[in-house]
Coordinates of C-alpha atoms in Angstrom, one line a residue:
M1 CA -0.1 31.3 38.6
V2 CA 3.0 29.1 38.0
P3 CA 6.2 31.0 37.3
G4 CA 7.3 30.6 33.8
A5 CA 3.9 29.3 32.6
P6 CA 3.1 32.5 30.5
V7 CA 6.4 32.3 28.7
A8 CA 5.7 28.6 27.9
E9 CA 2.3 29.6 26.5
E10 CA 3.8 32.4 24.3
A11 CA 6.3 30.0 22.9
K12 CA 3.5 28.0 21.4
R13 CA 2.3 30.9 19.3
G14 CA 3.9 32.8 16.4
T15 CA 5.3 36.1 17.3
V16 CA 4.1 37.6 14.1
T17 CA 0.7 35.9 13.5
N18 CA -0.2 34.7 17.0
L19 CA -1.1 31.3 15.3
P20 CA 0.0 28.0 16.8
I21 CA 3.5 26.9 16.2
P22 CA 4.1 24.4 14.9
R23 CA 1.2 24.4 12.4
F24 CA 0.5 22.9 8.9
V25 CA 0.1 24.9 5.7
S26 CA 0.7 24.1 2.0
M27 CA 2.8 25.6 -0.8
K28 CA 0.7 28.1 -2.8
A29 CA 3.2 28.6 -5.6
N30 CA 4.7 26.0 -8.1
E31 CA 8.1 26.9 -6.9
G32 CA 9.5 28.4 -3.7
N33 CA 13.0 29.3 -2.8
V34 CA 14.1 27.9 0.6
R35 CA 16.6 30.2 2.3
R36 CA 19.1 29.9 5.1
G37 CA 17.6 32.8 7.0
P38 CA 14.6 35.1 6.9
S39 CA 15.6 37.6 4.2
L40 CA 16.3 37.9 0.5
T41 CA 20.0 38.4 1.4
H42 CA 20.4 34.8 2.7
R43 CA 21.5 32.0 0.4
I44 CA 19.0 29.8 -1.4
D45 CA 19.6 26.3 -0.2
W46 CA 17.1 24.6 -2.5
V47 CA 13.7 25.2 -4.2
F48 CA 10.5 23.5 -3.3
K49 CA 8.9 22.5 -6.6
R50 CA 5.5 20.9 -5.7
R51 CA 2.4 23.1 -5.5
D52 CA 0.0 22.2 -2.6
M53 CA 2.8 20.2 -0.8
P54 CA 2.0 20.2 2.9
L55 CA 4.7 21.9 5.1
Q56 CA 5.0 22.5 8.8
I57 CA 5.7 26.1 10.0
T58 CA 8.2 25.9 13.0
A59 CA 9.1 29.7 13.4
E60 CA 8.1 33.1 12.1
H61 CA 10.1 36.3 11.6
G62 CA 8.5 39.2 9.8
H63 CA 7.2 38.1 6.4
W64 CA 9.2 34.9 6.6
R65 CA 8.2 31.4 7.9
K66 CA 10.6 28.6 8.7
V67 CA 9.1 25.5 7.2
Q68 CA 10.0 21.8 7.0
D69 CA 8.7 19.0 4.8
R70 CA 7.8 15.5 5.7
D71 CA 11.5 14.6 5.7
G72 CA 12.4 17.4 8.0
A73 CA 14.2 19.3 5.2
G74 CA 13.4 23.1 5.1
G75 CA 14.4 26.6 5.8
W76 CA 12.8 30.1 5.5
V77 CA 10.3 31.0 2.7
H78 CA 8.4 34.1 2.1
Y79 CA 4.9 34.0 3.6
A80 CA 3.4 34.9 0.1
L81 CA 4.5 31.4 -1.1
L82 CA 2.4 29.7 1.5
S83 CA -1.3 28.9 1.8
G84 CA -3.6 28.1 4.7
V85 CA -5.3 25.5 2.5
R86 CA -4.6 22.3 4.2
T87 CA -3.3 19.3 2.3
V88 CA -1.8 15.9 3.4
L89 CA 0.8 13.5 2.0
V90 CA -0.2 9.9 1.7
E91 CA 2.5 7.8 3.6
R92 CA 1.3 4.3 2.7
D93 CA 1.6 2.8 -0.7
M94 CA -1.9 1.8 -2.2
M95 CA -3.6 3.1 0.7
P96 CA -7.4 2.4 0.7
L97 CA -9.7 5.3 0.6
Y98 CA -13.0 4.3 2.4
A99 CA -16.6 5.6 1.8
R100 CA -17.0 6.1 5.5
P101 CA -14.6 6.3 8.5
D102 CA -14.8 2.5 8.8
P103 CA -12.4 -0.2 7.4
A104 CA -15.5 -2.4 6.8
S105 CA -17.0 0.2 4.5
Q106 CA -16.6 0.1 0.7
V107 CA -13.3 1.2 -0.7
A108 CA -13.6 4.2 -3.1
A109 CA -10.0 4.1 -4.4
H110 CA -6.4 3.3 -3.6
F111 CA -3.9 6.2 -3.4
E112 CA -0.2 5.6 -4.0
M113 CA 2.4 6.9 -1.6
G114 CA 3.3 10.4 -2.1
V115 CA -0.1 11.6 -3.3
V116 CA -0.9 15.1 -2.2
A117 CA -4.6 15.3 -1.1
R118 CA -6.8 18.2 0.1
L119 CA -7.7 17.7 3.7
G120 CA -11.2 17.8 4.9
S121 CA -12.7 16.9 8.2
C122 CA -11.0 14.7 10.8
T123 CA -12.1 12.6 13.8
Q124 CA -9.6 11.2 16.4
D125 CA -8.5 8.4 13.9
W126 CA -9.8 9.3 10.5
C127 CA -9.5 12.2 7.9
R128 CA -11.7 12.9 4.8
I129 CA -9.4 13.7 1.9
S130 CA -9.7 14.2 -1.8
A131 CA -7.4 14.0 -4.8
G132 CA -7.8 13.1 -8.5
G133 CA -11.6 13.3 -8.4
Y134 CA -11.8 10.7 -5.6
R135 CA -12.8 11.4 -2.0
G136 CA -13.3 9.3 1.1
W137 CA -11.8 8.6 4.4
A138 CA -8.3 7.5 5.3
P139 CA -6.8 6.5 8.6
K140 CA -4.9 9.5 10.0
E141 CA -1.8 7.4 10.8
N142 CA -1.3 7.0 7.0
L143 CA -1.1 10.8 6.5
W144 CA 1.5 13.5 7.0
G145 CA 0.2 17.1 7.3
V146 CA -2.3 16.7 10.1
G147 CA -1.6 16.6 13.9
A148 CA -2.2 13.2 15.6
D149 CA -4.7 14.9 18.0
E150 CA -6.1 17.4 15.5
L151 CA -9.9 17.5 15.0
R152 CA -11.4 19.2 12.0
E153 CA -15.1 19.8 11.1

């Protein structure tokens, strides 16, 4: 065993949930106070106001999760405001949504930049997403809220 290896492994897991850190979640609530620290006594810096917005958890403390959005803005939110339902943010304007994970396949729709979509399965380079009654495959590089090496079934 390499000295220090167990500590490095523990740092990749949340001390409260034992889930991977960082990891993606979404906003369960329509509004969520973002605080400077992990308690109700800490000042509210701003309010997230978009239900289903993907967020990345970077730390845990009791019932609080330190999160950040696509732009790196964030702080501490109560875990009850978060959901394990995975969503992604479209990062390319008029991104084509394909019928299959193949750019030669039929285009099912085009999504505007900023659309929040439900995340389905993912291969190395593609993810199946759905929003506004449309579903299909998008290149993973055009999405925020899914890890570059993340595979989902």
